[in-house]
CSV table of C-alpha atoms in Angstrom, one decimal:
chain,number,residue,atom,x,y,z
A,1,MET,CA,-9.9,-56.4,14.2
A,2,SER,CA,-7.2,-53.9,15.3
A,3,GLU,CA,-5.1,-52.8,12.4
A,4,ILE,CA,-2.7,-50.7,14.5
A,5,PHE,CA,-0.7,-52.4,17.3
A,6,ILE,CA,1.2,-50.2,19.8
A,7,SER,CA,4.3,-51.8,21.4
A,8,TYR,CA,6.1,-50.0,24.3
A,9,ARG,CA,7.8,-50.4,27.6
A,10,ARG,CA,5.6,-49.2,30.5
A,11,ALA,CA,8.4,-47.7,32.6
A,12,ASP,CA,10.0,-46.0,29.6
A,13,SER,CA,7.1,-44.7,27.5
A,14,GLY,CA,3.8,-45.7,29.0
A,15,ALA,CA,2.4,-42.2,29.2
A,16,VAL,CA,3.4,-41.4,25.6
A,17,ALA,CA,2.0,-44.7,24.3
A,18,GLY,CA,-1.3,-44.0,26.1
A,19,ARG,CA,-1.6,-40.6,24.5
A,20,LEU,CA,-0.8,-42.1,21.1
A,21,TYR,CA,-3.4,-44.8,21.7
A,22,ALA,CA,-6.1,-42.2,22.5
A,23,ASP,CA,-5.2,-40.0,19.5
A,24,LEU,CA,-5.2,-43.0,17.1
A,25,GLN,CA,-8.5,-44.2,18.5
A,26,HIS,CA,-10.0,-40.7,18.0
A,27,ALA,CA,-8.7,-40.7,14.4
A,28,TYR,CA,-9.4,-44.3,13.3
A,29,GLY,CA,-11.9,-45.6,15.8
A,30,GLU,CA,-11.6,-47.6,19.0
A,31,ALA,CA,-11.6,-51.0,17.3
A,32,ALA,CA,-8.7,-50.0,15.0
A,33,VAL,CA,-6.0,-49.7,17.7
A,34,PHE,CA,-4.6,-52.3,20.0
A,35,MET,CA,-2.6,-51.5,23.2
A,36,ASP,CA,-2.2,-54.4,25.6
A,37,THR,CA,-3.7,-53.3,29.0
A,38,SER,CA,-6.4,-51.2,27.3
A,39,SER,CA,-7.4,-53.8,24.6
A,40,ILE,CA,-7.2,-57.1,26.4
A,41,ALA,CA,-10.4,-58.0,28.3
A,42,PRO,CA,-10.2,-59.2,31.9
A,43,GLY,CA,-9.8,-63.0,32.0
A,44,ALA,CA,-8.5,-63.2,28.4
A,45,VAL,CA,-5.4,-65.3,27.9
A,46,TRP,CA,-2.7,-62.6,27.7
A,47,PRO,CA,-0.1,-64.2,25.4
A,48,LYS,CA,-2.7,-65.6,23.0
A,49,ARG,CA,-4.5,-62.2,22.7
A,50,LEU,CA,-1.2,-60.4,22.0
A,51,GLU,CA,-0.1,-62.9,19.4
A,52,GLU,CA,-3.6,-62.6,17.7
A,53,ALA,CA,-3.4,-58.9,17.7
A,54,LEU,CA,0.1,-58.9,16.2
A,55,ALA,CA,-0.9,-61.3,13.5
A,56,GLN,CA,-3.9,-59.1,12.5
A,57,ALA,CA,-2.0,-55.8,12.6
A,58,LYS,CA,-1.2,-54.0,9.4
A,59,VAL,CA,0.9,-51.4,11.3
A,60,VAL,CA,3.0,-52.0,14.4
A,61,LEU,CA,4.2,-48.8,16.1
A,62,VAL,CA,7.1,-49.3,18.5
A,63,VAL,CA,7.3,-46.4,21.0
A,64,MET,CA,10.9,-46.1,22.2
A,65,GLY,CA,11.7,-43.6,25.0
A,66,PRO,CA,15.2,-42.8,26.3
A,67,GLN,CA,15.5,-46.0,28.4
A,68,TRP,CA,13.9,-48.4,26.0
A,69,ILE,CA,17.1,-50.2,25.0
A,70,ARG,CA,18.5,-50.1,28.6
A,71,ALA,CA,15.5,-51.6,30.4
A,72,ALA,CA,16.9,-54.4,32.5
A,73,ASN,CA,15.7,-57.2,34.8
A,74,GLU,CA,16.7,-57.5,38.5
A,75,TRP,CA,20.1,-59.0,37.6
A,76,GLY,CA,21.0,-56.1,35.3
A,77,GLU,CA,20.5,-58.0,32.1
A,78,ARG,CA,18.9,-56.0,29.2
A,79,LEU,CA,15.3,-57.1,28.6
A,80,ILE,CA,15.7,-56.8,24.8
A,81,ASP,CA,18.4,-59.5,24.9
A,82,GLN,CA,16.0,-62.0,26.6
A,83,GLU,CA,14.1,-64.3,24.2
A,84,ASN,CA,11.0,-64.3,26.4
A,85,ASP,CA,10.8,-60.4,26.6
A,86,TRP,CA,7.4,-59.5,25.3
A,87,VAL,CA,8.6,-56.2,23.7
A,88,ARG,CA,11.3,-58.1,21.9
A,89,ARG,CA,8.8,-60.7,20.7
A,90,GLU,CA,6.4,-58.0,19.5
A,91,VAL,CA,9.2,-56.3,17.5
A,92,GLU,CA,10.5,-59.6,16.0
A,93,SER,CA,7.0,-60.7,15.0
A,94,ALA,CA,6.3,-57.3,13.4
A,95,LEU,CA,9.4,-57.3,11.2
A,96,PRO,CA,8.5,-58.6,7.7
A,97,GLN,CA,10.2,-61.6,6.2
A,98,ASP,CA,11.6,-59.2,3.6
A,99,PRO,CA,13.7,-56.6,5.5
A,100,SER,CA,13.8,-54.3,2.5
A,101,ARG,CA,10.1,-53.5,3.2
A,102,THR,CA,10.9,-52.1,6.7
A,103,ARG,CA,11.3,-48.4,7.2
A,104,VAL,CA,12.9,-47.4,10.6
A,105,GLU,CA,12.9,-43.8,11.7
A,106,LEU,CA,13.9,-41.8,14.7
A,107,TYR,CA,11.0,-39.5,15.6
A,108,ARG,CA,10.8,-36.5,17.9
A,109,GLU,CA,8.2,-33.8,18.3
A,110,TYR,CA,9.2,-30.3,19.5
A,111,ARG,CA,6.7,-27.8,20.9
A,112,PHE,CA,7.0,-24.0,20.7
A,113,LYS,CA,5.3,-21.0,22.1
A,114,THR,CA,4.2,-19.7,18.8
A,115,PHE,CA,3.9,-20.7,15.1
A,116,ARG,CA,6.7,-18.3,14.3
A,117,ASP,CA,9.0,-19.8,16.9
A,118,ALA,CA,8.5,-23.2,15.3
A,119,ILE,CA,9.4,-21.8,11.9
A,120,ALA,CA,12.4,-20.0,13.4
A,121,PHE,CA,13.7,-23.2,15.0
A,122,MET,CA,13.5,-25.0,11.7
A,123,ASN,CA,15.5,-22.1,10.1
A,124,GLU,CA,18.0,-22.2,12.9
A,125,VAL,CA,18.8,-25.9,12.7
A,126,ALA,CA,18.7,-26.1,8.8
A,127,PRO,CA,22.3,-25.0,8.3
A,128,GLY,CA,23.5,-27.8,10.7
A,129,CYS,CA,21.7,-30.3,8.4
A,130,ASP,CA,23.5,-28.9,5.4
A,131,ILE,CA,26.8,-29.2,7.3
A,132,ALA,CA,26.1,-32.8,8.2
A,133,ILE,CA,24.9,-33.4,4.6
A,134,HIS,CA,21.9,-35.2,6.2
A,135,HIS,CA,18.4,-33.9,6.1
A,136,PRO,CA,15.3,-34.9,8.0
A,137,ARG,CA,11.8,-35.4,6.9
A,138,TRP,CA,10.0,-32.9,9.0
A,139,GLU,CA,6.6,-31.3,9.3
A,140,ASN,CA,5.3,-28.2,11.0
A,141,VAL,CA,1.8,-28.1,12.4
A,142,TRP,CA,1.0,-24.8,14.2
A,143,ARG,CA,3.4,-24.7,17.2
A,144,HIS,CA,4.8,-28.2,16.7
A,145,VAL,CA,7.7,-29.5,14.6
A,146,ARG,CA,7.9,-33.2,14.0
A,147,VAL,CA,11.2,-34.6,12.9
A,148,PHE,CA,11.7,-38.0,11.3
A,149,LEU,CA,15.3,-39.3,10.7
A,150,THR,CA,16.3,-42.3,8.7
A,151,THR,CA,19.1,-43.0,6.2
A,152,TRP,CA,17.7,-43.8,2.9
A,153,ASP,CA,20.9,-45.1,1.2
A,154,ILE,CA,21.2,-48.0,3.7
A,155,GLY,CA,17.6,-49.1,3.3
A,156,HIS,CA,15.8,-46.6,5.6
A,157,ARG,CA,17.7,-47.8,8.7
A,158,ILE,CA,19.0,-45.7,11.6
A,159,SER,CA,22.6,-44.7,11.1
A,160,ASP,CA,25.1,-42.8,13.3
A,161,ARG,CA,24.3,-39.7,11.2
A,162,ASP,CA,20.7,-39.9,12.3
A,163,VAL,CA,21.6,-40.3,16.0
A,164,GLN,CA,24.1,-37.3,15.8
A,165,LEU,CA,21.5,-35.1,14.0
A,166,ALA,CA,18.9,-36.0,16.6
A,167,LYS,CA,21.3,-35.0,19.4
A,168,TYR,CA,22.0,-31.8,17.5
A,169,PHE,CA,18.2,-31.0,17.3
A,170,ASP,CA,17.7,-31.8,21.0
A,171,SER,CA,20.6,-29.6,22.0
A,172,ALA,CA,19.4,-26.7,19.8
A,173,TYR,CA,15.9,-27.1,21.3
A,174,GLN,CA,17.1,-26.9,24.9
A,175,ASP,CA,18.8,-23.6,24.1
A,176,PHE,CA,16.0,-22.2,21.9
A,177,ALA,CA,14.2,-19.3,23.5
A,178,GLY,CA,10.8,-20.1,21.9
A,179,ALA,CA,10.8,-23.7,23.1
A,180,ASP,CA,7.7,-24.8,25.0
A,181,PRO,CA,8.6,-28.1,26.6
A,182,PRO,CA,5.8,-30.2,28.1
A,183,GLY,CA,5.4,-30.2,31.9
């Protein structure tokens, strides 16, 4: 039984979802993590297997890249607006009947050349958080800073303040001398 289900759009975040899948398997074991193409055996009934995995999952991770919401079909219609879109169905089925139990966060991981660069970046952007009167949950592990943004006073949902602070972090990272972007 897979307790962790990974939902993603291949064209938008397939590579990131694949790395997340591998990391979670390493941490929790192969059977604990479900990701469609990697977890469905050849010949299995695809929709049925997805629905079973969603029903069994205790955690559903929705990986959203920069084009997730804009993904469209051949007529330019957004996929997320289509009732038969699998990603939409995965997200809808993962949402609990009681929305107050759902916590939604924006997440980004920034890489740096050194540990001190990571700490310097956090110190550099902290005053902007104070000005915005909005503060992230963040963690630093060696040369990585992970940022989690949500607005607690609206029930841990994403607000414009979260989006604006995320843009601020991204802009500061692009200009930061100690940044070590992948690739």
